[in-house]
XYZ file of C-alpha atoms in Angstrom:
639
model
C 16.971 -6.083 47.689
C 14.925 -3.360 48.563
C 12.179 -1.776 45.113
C 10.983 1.981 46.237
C 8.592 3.229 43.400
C 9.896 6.489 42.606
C 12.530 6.361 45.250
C 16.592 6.415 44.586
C 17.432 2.419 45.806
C 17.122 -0.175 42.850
C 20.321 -2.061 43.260
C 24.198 -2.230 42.084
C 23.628 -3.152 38.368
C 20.844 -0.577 37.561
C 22.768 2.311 39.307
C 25.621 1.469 38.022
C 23.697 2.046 34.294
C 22.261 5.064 35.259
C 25.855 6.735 35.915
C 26.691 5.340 32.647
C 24.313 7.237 30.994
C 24.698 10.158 32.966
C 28.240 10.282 32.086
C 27.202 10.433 28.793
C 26.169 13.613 29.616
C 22.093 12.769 29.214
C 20.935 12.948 32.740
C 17.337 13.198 31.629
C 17.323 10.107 29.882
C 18.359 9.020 32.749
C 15.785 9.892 34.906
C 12.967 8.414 32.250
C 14.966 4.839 32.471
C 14.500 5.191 36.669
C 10.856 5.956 35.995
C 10.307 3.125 33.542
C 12.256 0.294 35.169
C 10.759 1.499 38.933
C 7.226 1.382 37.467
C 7.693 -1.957 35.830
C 9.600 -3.423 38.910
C 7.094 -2.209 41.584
C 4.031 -3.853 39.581
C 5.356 -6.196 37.765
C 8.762 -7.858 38.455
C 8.692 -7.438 42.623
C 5.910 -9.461 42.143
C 6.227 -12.365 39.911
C 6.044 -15.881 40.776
C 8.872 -17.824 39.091
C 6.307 -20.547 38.242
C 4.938 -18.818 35.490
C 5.584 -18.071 31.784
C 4.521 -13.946 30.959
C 4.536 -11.521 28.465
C 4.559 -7.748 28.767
C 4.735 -5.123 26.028
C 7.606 -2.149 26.535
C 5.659 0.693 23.937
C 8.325 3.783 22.497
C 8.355 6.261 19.743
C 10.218 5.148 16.994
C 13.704 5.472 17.618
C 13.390 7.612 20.756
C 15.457 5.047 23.083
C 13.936 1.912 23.317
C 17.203 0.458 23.764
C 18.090 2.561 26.932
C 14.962 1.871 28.121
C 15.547 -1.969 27.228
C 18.952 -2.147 29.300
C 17.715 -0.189 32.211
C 14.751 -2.428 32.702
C 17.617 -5.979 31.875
C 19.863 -4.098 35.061
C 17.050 -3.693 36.977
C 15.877 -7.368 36.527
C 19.271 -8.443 37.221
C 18.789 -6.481 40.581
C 15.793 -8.647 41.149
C 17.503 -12.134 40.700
C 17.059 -12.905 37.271
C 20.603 -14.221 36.031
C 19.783 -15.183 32.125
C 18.827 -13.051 29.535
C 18.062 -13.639 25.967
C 17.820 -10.500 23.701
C 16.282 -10.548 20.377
C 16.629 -8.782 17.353
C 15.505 -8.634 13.973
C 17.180 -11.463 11.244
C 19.234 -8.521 9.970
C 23.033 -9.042 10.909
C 23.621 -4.754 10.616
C 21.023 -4.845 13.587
C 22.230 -7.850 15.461
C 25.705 -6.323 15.632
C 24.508 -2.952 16.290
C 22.676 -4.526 19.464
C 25.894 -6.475 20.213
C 28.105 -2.990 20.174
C 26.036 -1.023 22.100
C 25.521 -3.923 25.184
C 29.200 -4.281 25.516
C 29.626 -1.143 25.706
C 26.696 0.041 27.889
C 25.960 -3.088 30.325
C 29.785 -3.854 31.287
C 28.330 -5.870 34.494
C 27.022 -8.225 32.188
C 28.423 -11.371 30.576
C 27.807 -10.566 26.871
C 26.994 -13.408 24.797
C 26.998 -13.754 20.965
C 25.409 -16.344 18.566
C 28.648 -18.015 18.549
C 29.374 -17.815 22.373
C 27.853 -20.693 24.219
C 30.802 -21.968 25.734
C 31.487 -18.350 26.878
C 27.944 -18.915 28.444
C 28.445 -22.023 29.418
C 31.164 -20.978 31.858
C 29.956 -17.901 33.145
C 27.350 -20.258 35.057
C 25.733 -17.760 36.919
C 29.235 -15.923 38.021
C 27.652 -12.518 36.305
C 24.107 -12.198 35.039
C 24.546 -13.121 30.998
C 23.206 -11.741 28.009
C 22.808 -13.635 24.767
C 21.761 -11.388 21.326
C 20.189 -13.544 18.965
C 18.848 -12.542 15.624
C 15.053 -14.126 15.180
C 16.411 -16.747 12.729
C 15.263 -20.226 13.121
C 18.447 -21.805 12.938
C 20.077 -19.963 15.767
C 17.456 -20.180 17.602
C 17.088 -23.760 16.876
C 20.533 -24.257 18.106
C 20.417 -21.988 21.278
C 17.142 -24.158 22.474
C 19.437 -26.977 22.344
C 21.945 -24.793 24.104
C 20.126 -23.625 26.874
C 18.449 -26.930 27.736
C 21.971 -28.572 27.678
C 23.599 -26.304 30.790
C 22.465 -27.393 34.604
C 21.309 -24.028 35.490
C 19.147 -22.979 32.924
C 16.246 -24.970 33.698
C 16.061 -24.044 37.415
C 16.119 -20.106 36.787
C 14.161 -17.566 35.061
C 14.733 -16.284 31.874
C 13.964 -12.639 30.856
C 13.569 -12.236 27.033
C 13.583 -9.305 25.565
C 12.377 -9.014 22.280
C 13.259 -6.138 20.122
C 10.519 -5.213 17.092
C 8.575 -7.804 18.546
C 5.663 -7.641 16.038
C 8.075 -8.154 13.271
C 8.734 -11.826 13.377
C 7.768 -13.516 16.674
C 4.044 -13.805 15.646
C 2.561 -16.991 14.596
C 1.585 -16.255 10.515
C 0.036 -19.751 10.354
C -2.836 -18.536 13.037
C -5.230 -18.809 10.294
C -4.144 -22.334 9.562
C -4.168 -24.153 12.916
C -0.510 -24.065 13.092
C 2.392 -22.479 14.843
C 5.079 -20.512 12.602
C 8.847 -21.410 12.793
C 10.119 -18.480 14.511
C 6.983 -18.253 17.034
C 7.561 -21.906 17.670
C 11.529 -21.857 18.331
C 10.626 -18.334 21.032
C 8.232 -20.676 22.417
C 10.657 -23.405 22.975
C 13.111 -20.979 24.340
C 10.631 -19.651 26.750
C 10.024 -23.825 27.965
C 13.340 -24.037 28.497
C 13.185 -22.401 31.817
C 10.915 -23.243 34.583
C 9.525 -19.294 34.357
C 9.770 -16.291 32.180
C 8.947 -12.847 31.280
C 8.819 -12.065 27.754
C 9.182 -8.219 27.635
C 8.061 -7.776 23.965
C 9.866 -4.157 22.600
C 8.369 -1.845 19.568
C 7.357 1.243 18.770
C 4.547 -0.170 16.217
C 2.370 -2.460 18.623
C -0.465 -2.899 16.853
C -0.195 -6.211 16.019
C 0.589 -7.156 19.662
C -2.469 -5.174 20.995
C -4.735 -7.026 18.145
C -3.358 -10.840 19.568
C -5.898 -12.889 21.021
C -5.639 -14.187 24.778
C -5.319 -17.974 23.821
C -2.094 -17.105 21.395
C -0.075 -16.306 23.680
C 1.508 -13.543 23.390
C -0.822 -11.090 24.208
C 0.970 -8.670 27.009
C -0.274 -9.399 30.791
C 1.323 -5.400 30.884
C 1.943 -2.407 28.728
C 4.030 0.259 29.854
C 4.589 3.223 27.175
C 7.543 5.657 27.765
C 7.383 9.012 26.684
C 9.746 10.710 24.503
C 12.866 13.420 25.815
C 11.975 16.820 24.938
C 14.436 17.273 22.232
C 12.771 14.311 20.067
C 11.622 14.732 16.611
C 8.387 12.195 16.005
C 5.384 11.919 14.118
C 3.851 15.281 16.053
C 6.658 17.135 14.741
C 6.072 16.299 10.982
C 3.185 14.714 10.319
C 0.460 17.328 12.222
C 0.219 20.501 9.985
C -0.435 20.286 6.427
C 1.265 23.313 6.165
C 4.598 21.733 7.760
C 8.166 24.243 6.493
C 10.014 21.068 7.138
C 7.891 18.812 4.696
C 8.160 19.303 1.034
C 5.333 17.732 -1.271
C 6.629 16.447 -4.320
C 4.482 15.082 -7.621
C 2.712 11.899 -6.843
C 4.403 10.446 -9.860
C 7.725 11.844 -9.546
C 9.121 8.946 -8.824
C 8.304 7.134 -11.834
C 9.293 9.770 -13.995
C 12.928 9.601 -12.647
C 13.276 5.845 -13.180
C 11.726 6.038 -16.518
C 14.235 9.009 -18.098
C 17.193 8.273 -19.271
C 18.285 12.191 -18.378
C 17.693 13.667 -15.030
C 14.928 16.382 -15.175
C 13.915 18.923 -12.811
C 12.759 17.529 -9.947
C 12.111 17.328 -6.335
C 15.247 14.858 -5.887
C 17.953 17.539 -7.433
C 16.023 20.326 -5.040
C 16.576 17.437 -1.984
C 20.899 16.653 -3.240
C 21.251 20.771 -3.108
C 19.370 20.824 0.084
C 21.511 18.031 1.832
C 24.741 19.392 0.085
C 23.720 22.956 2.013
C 22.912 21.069 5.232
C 26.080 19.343 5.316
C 28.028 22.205 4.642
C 26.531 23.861 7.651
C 27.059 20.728 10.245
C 30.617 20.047 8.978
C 31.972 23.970 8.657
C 30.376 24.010 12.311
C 33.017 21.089 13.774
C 30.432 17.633 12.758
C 31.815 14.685 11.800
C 28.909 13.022 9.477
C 25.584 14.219 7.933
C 23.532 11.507 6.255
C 20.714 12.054 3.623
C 18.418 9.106 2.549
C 16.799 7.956 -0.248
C 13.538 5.666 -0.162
C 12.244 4.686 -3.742
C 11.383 0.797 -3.650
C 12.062 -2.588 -1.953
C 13.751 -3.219 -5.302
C 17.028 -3.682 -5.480
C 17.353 -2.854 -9.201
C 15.974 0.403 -8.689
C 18.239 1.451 -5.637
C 20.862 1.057 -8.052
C 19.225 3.392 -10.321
C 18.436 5.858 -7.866
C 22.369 5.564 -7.061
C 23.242 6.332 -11.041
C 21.105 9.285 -10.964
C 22.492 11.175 -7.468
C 25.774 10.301 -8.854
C 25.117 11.729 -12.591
C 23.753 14.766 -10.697
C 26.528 15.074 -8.570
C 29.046 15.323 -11.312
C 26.861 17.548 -13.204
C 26.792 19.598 -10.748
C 30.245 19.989 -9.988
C 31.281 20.769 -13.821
C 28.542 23.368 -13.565
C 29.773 24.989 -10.564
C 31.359 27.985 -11.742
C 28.411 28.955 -13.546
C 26.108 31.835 -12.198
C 22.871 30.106 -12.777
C 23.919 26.857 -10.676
C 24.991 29.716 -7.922
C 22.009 31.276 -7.655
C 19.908 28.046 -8.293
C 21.351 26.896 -4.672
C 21.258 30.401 -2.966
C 17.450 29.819 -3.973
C 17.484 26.643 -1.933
C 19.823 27.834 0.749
C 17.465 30.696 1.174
C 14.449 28.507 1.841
C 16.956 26.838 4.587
C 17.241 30.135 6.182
C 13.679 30.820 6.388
C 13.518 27.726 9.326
C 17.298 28.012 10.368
C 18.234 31.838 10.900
C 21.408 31.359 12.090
C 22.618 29.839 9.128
C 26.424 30.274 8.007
C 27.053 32.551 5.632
C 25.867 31.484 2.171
C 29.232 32.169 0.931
C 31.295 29.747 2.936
C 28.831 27.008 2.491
C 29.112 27.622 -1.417
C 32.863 27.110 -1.068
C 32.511 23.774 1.091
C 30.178 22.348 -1.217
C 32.707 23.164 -3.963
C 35.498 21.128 -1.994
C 33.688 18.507 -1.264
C 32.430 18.465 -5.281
C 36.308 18.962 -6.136
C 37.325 16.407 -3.738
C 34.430 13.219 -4.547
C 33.788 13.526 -0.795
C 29.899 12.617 -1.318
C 29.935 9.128 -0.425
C 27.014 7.560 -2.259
C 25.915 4.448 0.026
C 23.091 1.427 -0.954
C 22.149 -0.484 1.875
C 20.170 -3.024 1.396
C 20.469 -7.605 1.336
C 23.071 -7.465 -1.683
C 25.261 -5.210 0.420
C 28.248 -6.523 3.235
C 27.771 -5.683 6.522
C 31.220 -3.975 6.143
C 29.544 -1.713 3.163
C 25.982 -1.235 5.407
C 27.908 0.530 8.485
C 29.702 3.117 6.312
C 27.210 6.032 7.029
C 28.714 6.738 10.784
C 30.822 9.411 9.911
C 31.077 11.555 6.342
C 28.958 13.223 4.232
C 26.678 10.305 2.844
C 23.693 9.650 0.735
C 22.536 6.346 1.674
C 19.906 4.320 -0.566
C 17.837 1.557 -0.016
C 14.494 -0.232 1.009
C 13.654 -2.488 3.737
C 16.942 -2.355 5.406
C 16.213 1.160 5.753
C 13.760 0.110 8.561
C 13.223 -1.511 12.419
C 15.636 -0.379 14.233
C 18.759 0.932 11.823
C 19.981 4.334 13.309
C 21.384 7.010 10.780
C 22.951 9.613 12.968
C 22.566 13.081 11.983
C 20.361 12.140 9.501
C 18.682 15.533 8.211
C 17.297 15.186 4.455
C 15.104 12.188 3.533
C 13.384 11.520 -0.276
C 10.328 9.301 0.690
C 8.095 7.762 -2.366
C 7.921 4.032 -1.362
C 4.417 3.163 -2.641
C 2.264 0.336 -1.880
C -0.914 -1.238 -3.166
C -1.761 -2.292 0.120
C 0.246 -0.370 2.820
C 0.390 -1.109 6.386
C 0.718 0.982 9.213
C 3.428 -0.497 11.333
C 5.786 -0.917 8.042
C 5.319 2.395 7.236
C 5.807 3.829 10.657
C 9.121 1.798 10.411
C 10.531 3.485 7.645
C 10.420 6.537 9.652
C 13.578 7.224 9.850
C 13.389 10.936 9.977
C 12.054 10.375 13.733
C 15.231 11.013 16.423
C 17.043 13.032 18.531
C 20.550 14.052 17.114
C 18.742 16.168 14.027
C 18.808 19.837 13.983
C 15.123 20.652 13.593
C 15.670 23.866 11.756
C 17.726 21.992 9.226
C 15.676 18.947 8.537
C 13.540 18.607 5.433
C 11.633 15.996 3.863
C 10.452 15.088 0.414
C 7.472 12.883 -0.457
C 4.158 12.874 -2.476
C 0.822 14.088 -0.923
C -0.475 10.963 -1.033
C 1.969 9.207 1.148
C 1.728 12.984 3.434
C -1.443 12.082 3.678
C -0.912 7.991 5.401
C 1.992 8.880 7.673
C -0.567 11.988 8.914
C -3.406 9.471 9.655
C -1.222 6.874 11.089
C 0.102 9.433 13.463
C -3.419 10.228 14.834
C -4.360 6.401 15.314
C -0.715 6.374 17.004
C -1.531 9.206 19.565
C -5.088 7.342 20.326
C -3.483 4.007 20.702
C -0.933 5.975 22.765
C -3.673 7.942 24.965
C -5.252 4.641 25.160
C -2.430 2.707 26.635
C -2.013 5.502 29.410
C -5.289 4.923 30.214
C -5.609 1.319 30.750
C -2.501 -0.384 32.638
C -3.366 -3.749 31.268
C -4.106 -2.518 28.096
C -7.542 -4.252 27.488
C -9.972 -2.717 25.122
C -7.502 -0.562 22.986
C -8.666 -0.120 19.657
C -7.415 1.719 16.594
C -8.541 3.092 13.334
C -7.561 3.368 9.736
C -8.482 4.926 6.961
C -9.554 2.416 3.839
C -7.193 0.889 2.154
C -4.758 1.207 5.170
C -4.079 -1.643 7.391
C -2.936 -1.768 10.861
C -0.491 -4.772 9.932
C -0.154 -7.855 8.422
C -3.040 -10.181 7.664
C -1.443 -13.234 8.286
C -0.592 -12.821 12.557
C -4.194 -11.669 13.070
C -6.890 -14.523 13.879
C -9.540 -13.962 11.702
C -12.115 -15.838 14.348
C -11.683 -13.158 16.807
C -10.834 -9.798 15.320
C -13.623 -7.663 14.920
C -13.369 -5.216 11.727
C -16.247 -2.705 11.076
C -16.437 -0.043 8.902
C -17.326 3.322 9.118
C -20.582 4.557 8.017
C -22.164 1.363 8.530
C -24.890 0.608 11.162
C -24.877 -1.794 13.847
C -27.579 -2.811 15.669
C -28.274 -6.736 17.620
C -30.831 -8.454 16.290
C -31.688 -10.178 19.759
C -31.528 -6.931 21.979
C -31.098 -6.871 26.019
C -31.247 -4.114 28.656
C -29.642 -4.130 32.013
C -32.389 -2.298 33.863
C -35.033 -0.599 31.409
C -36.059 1.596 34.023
C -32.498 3.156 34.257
C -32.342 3.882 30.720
C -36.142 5.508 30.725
C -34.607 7.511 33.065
C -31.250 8.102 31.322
C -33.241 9.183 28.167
C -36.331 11.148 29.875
C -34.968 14.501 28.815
C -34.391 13.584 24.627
C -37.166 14.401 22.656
C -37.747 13.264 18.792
C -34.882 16.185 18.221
C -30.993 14.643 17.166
C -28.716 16.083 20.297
C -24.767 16.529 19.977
C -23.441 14.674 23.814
C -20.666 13.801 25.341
C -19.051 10.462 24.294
C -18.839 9.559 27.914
C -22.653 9.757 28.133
C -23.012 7.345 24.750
C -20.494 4.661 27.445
C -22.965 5.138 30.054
C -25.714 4.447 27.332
C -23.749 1.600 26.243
C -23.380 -0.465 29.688
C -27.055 -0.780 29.603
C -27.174 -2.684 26.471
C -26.552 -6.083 24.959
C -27.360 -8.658 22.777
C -28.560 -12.165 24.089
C -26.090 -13.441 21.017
C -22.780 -12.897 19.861
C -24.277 -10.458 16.795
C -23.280 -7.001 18.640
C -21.186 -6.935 21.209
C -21.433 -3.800 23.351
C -18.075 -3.610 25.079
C -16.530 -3.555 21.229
C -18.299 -0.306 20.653
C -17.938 0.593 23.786
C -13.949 0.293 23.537
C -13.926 2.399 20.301
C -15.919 5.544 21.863
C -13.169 5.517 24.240
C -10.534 5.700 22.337
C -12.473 8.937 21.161
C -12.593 10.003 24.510
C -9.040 9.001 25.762
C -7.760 11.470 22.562
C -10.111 14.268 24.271
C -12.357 13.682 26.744
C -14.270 16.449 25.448
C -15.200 14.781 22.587
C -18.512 14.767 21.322
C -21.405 12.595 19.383
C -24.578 12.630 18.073
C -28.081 10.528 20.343
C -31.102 10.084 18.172
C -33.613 9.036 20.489
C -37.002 8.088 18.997
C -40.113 5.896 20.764
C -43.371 3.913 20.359
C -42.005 2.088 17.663
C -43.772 -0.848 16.304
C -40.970 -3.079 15.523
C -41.011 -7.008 14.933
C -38.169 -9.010 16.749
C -35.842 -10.464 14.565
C -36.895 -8.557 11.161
C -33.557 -7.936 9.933
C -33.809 -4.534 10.009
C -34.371 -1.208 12.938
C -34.211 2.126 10.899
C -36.814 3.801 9.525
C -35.661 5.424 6.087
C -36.043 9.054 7.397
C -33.851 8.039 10.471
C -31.342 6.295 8.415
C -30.626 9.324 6.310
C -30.496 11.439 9.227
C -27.996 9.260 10.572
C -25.895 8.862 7.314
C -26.168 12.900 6.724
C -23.587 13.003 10.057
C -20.584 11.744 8.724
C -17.800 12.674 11.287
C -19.316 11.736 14.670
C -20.490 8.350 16.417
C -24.334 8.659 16.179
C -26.038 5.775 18.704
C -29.986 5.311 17.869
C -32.180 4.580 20.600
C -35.683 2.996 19.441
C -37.677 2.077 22.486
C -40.501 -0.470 20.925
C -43.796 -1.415 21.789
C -43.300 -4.672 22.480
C -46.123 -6.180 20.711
C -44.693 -8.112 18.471
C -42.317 -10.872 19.138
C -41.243 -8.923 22.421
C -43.384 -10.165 24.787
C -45.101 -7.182 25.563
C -41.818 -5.811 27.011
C -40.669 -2.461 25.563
C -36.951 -2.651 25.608
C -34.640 -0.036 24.065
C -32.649 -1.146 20.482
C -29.691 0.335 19.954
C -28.107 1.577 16.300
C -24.341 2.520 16.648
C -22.335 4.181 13.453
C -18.737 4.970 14.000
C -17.726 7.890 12.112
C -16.866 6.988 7.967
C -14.266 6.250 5.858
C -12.440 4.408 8.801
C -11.835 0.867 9.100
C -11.887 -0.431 12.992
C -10.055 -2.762 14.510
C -10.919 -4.750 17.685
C -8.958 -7.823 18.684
C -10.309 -10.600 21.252
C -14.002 -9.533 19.570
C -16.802 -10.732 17.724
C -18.932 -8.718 15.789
């Protein structure tokens, strides 16, 4: 079979997706799947070996069509010869059936396996290429090792895995400990049950994938990131002006408040009902078929159910108040603030009289989803006007369709980036823009906003580097990129902000090129381009592993890849009479300067005399300090 990069020829199973989806009427999408599977076919799977075992990372926006972009690239391997596929999901059995619906009905050349299908397998032998969905439980995985080493044909193909939320369970949590994890161990014993594989690991959260180590494994050989359709709503859309309409900031403790009284006081979450009750009206009066609004309190169960009590108490206050003029005009205040983003708006009137139908008529489904709820309950949100509660089932890779009004105050002591970025469900396509709103505390505002600018570096980051070596990322305090317990504490470098770093055992490439680099800085402090503090940097080193250059070096670029414009601070002082291997570099005058410049990398240059310890030479010391309050994150480093 003939691969063209950008050309039209892939082969009968991807084309035959691609009219599928074009049927559907979404002929862009369409063209983004060609552009993703020809990329990753030219470079990658034209060319492997089937005598090796590889992983690659597949890097989306949350829930902007990973799963298109998933079964394009599964066709397109299938094109290529590969005959076996295992698909992974989440150990959530909503997710795992939501997978299994959508493959039957978009990869119809396929052979589509369940967890309970290995004879099904079994006799397809080879006849069609086969896909088996498996959640990331170690049981059925256990038991589909055992399967797949028990068939003739297994062992003598390739598999292609494709894991779905990757970073949420395939990582080994014992890395600290010397050991392997269940669930990393049973993928790994999948994997061996082939002679070769690729192991396409999915998410739109990578960072714990781009912060694994070379020797664990399961660091991608590849990163490919797909952009977003036009019409997608993501973090850019709500999380970049403080001033968003389509954000409302509620009271930091409002959450609290609701749990702990036994009424239902004024508050954000009546303002957010009366908004979704307005912005249902609108979608169904207009010829929809379901508008959802979600509520995110806790991972506690108990208090979903409270949460539940109190939209419902509302609800039939509401309706026994209806004829009243003050409850009219408290939601034409609301449905006026609608307008103000959505101008063309049905008349306030109407909507008034479908929200009093749908009052009349108990019509507001109230809906908890969460582990002490039946799949049959969980999938009742497709069509109606719903309110759906709940916690971490509200998260990787659950769709809510027309999902327009979200209440957000999940707190955390100790929040992490990916989680949070998970709970995102606001992010999609199918939402009206001018309709959606959502409701959460400044504090929380605040995370998602800084999480979306690491996200756009990581993102700028992975455009520039195919392989996807040196990307780092950055967090404010207190916020971590993910869990603790997948990273390797040996080998991932975390510095702070604000703090200088300087080797203790200082080399130069070529002295002369960095007297020449630096002839034209006087004793002044001089704003430069970041791309001149790399060029600064790849003439320095440490004869230890105490300060690692190429660390540093990786974190200015990820300055630079977010705008190449970007700028820092060079402090360039000489003749300094400096002992090697004091313990210390900066004078107290220069350390204030540098700690007075609080936004901007500031690199130090002291060029010593050399008389004492140095040998007479006078090399250049460097001083790096990334810009504060930021914690940075470096994997397969040492500080």
């Amino acid at each position: 079979m003939v691969f063209r990069f950008r050309g039209k020829i892939m082969g009968r199973f991807f084309d035959n997706y691609l009219e599928r989806i074009k049927k559907y009427g979404n002929s862009a999408l369409a063209e983004a799947i060609q552009y993703t599977a020809e990329y990753i076919v030219s470079k990658h799977i034209s060319r492997f070996s089937y005598t090796e075992h590889i992983a690659g990372l597949l890097a989306g926006d949350v829930q902007s069509g990973k799963t298109s972009h998933m079964f394009g690239l599964m066709c397109a391997a299938a094109d290529a010869g590969f005959g076996v596929f295992i698909l992974l999901t989440t150990d959530n059995i909503l997710l795992q059936q939501q997978t299994f619906n959508r493959a039957e009905q978009d990869l119809t050349d396929f052979c589509i396996c369940g967890e309970s299908d290995y004879i099904k397998f079994a006799q397809n032998n080879m006849k069609r290429p086969a896909v088996v969905i498996l959640k990331k439980n170690s049981r059925i995985l256990r038991q589909w090792k055992d399967n797949l080493s028990s068939t003739h044909f297994v062992a003598g193909n390739p598999l292609f895995i494709v894991d779905d939320e990757a970073d949420a369970a395939s990582l080994n949590t014992l890395v600290n400990k010397n050991k392997r994890s269940t669930i990393n161990t049973c993928l790994d014993d999948i994997k061996r049950t082939a002679s070769s594989s690729i192991y396409l690991e999915v998410t739109g959260t990578p960072q714990a994938i781009l912060l694994q180590t070379e020797r664990s494994g399961w660091k991608p050989l590849f990163i490919y990131y797909f952009k977003p359709g036009s019409a997608y709503m993501g973090g850019n859309f709500f999380f970049s002006d403080e001033n968003h309409p389509h954000v409302i900031l509620t009271d930091n403790m409002e959450a609290e408040e609701i749990m702990d009284d036994d009424e239902f006081p004024e508050n954000s979450l009546k303002t957010a009902l009366i908004v979704h009750l307005i912005t249902a009206a609108h979608i169904m009066l207009m010829g929809g078929a379901v508008c959802n609004f979600l509520i995110h309190p806790s991972i506690r169960t108990a208090d979903h159910r409270k949460f539940a009590e109190k939209a419902g108490s509302y609800l039939n206050e509401l309706a026994e108040a209806y004829d009243e003029p003050e409850t009219k005009e408290s939601i034409r205040n609301i449905y006026d603030g609608l307008k103000n983003t959505k101008k063309d708006i049905l008349d306030f009137e109407d909507i008034y009289t479908h929200i009093e139908s749908e009052l009349r008529n108990s019509s507001i489904n109230i809906r908890v989803l969460n582990s002490k709820v039946s799949y049959e309950e969980n999938v009742c949100y497709e069509t109606g006007n719903n309110i759906i509660i709940g916690g971490n089932s509200l998260g990787r890779g659950v769709t809510f369709p027309r999902l327009q009004t979200i209440y957000y105050c999940r707190t955390s002591k100790n929040p992490q980036a990916d989680t949070m970025w998970q709970h995102a469900r606001m992010f999609g396509y199918d939402r009206d823009p001018d309709l959606m709103r959502v409701f959460m505390p400044p504090k929380l505002f605040k995370l998602f906003s800084d999480i979306n600018t690491t996200n756009n570096s990581i993102i700028a980051q992975i455009e520039t580097r195919e392989n996807g070596t040196g990307i780092k990322m950055f967090y404010p305090e207190g916020l971590r990129p993910t869990r603790k317990n997948v990273l390797d504490r040996s080998a991932t470098g975390v510095f702070s902000g604000g703090v200088n770093y300087f080797p203790f055992y200082p080399i130069n490439r070529s002295i002369a090129t960095l007297d020449e680099m630096l002839s034209s800085f006087g004793e002044e402090t001089y704003t430069v381009s970041l791309k001149f503090i790399v060029r600064l940097l790849q003439q320095l080193g440490s004869e230890e592993d105490d300060w690692n250059p190429r660390v540093f070096e990786g974190f200015v670029n990820a300055f630079i890849a977010d705008n190449p414009m970007a700028q820092g601070k060079l402090i360039v002082r000489r003749n300094r009479d400096i002992g090697r291997g004091t313990g210390t570099l900066l004078s107290p005058n220069d350390r204030s300067l540098g700690d007075s410049i609080k936004d901007s990398v500031v690199l130090t240059l002291y060029k010593v005399t050399g008389s004492k310890g140095w040998n007479g030479q006078q090399i250049w010391i460097p001083n790096i300090k990334l810009p504060g309050d930021a914690v940075y994150y470096s994997g397969d480093s040492q500080v």
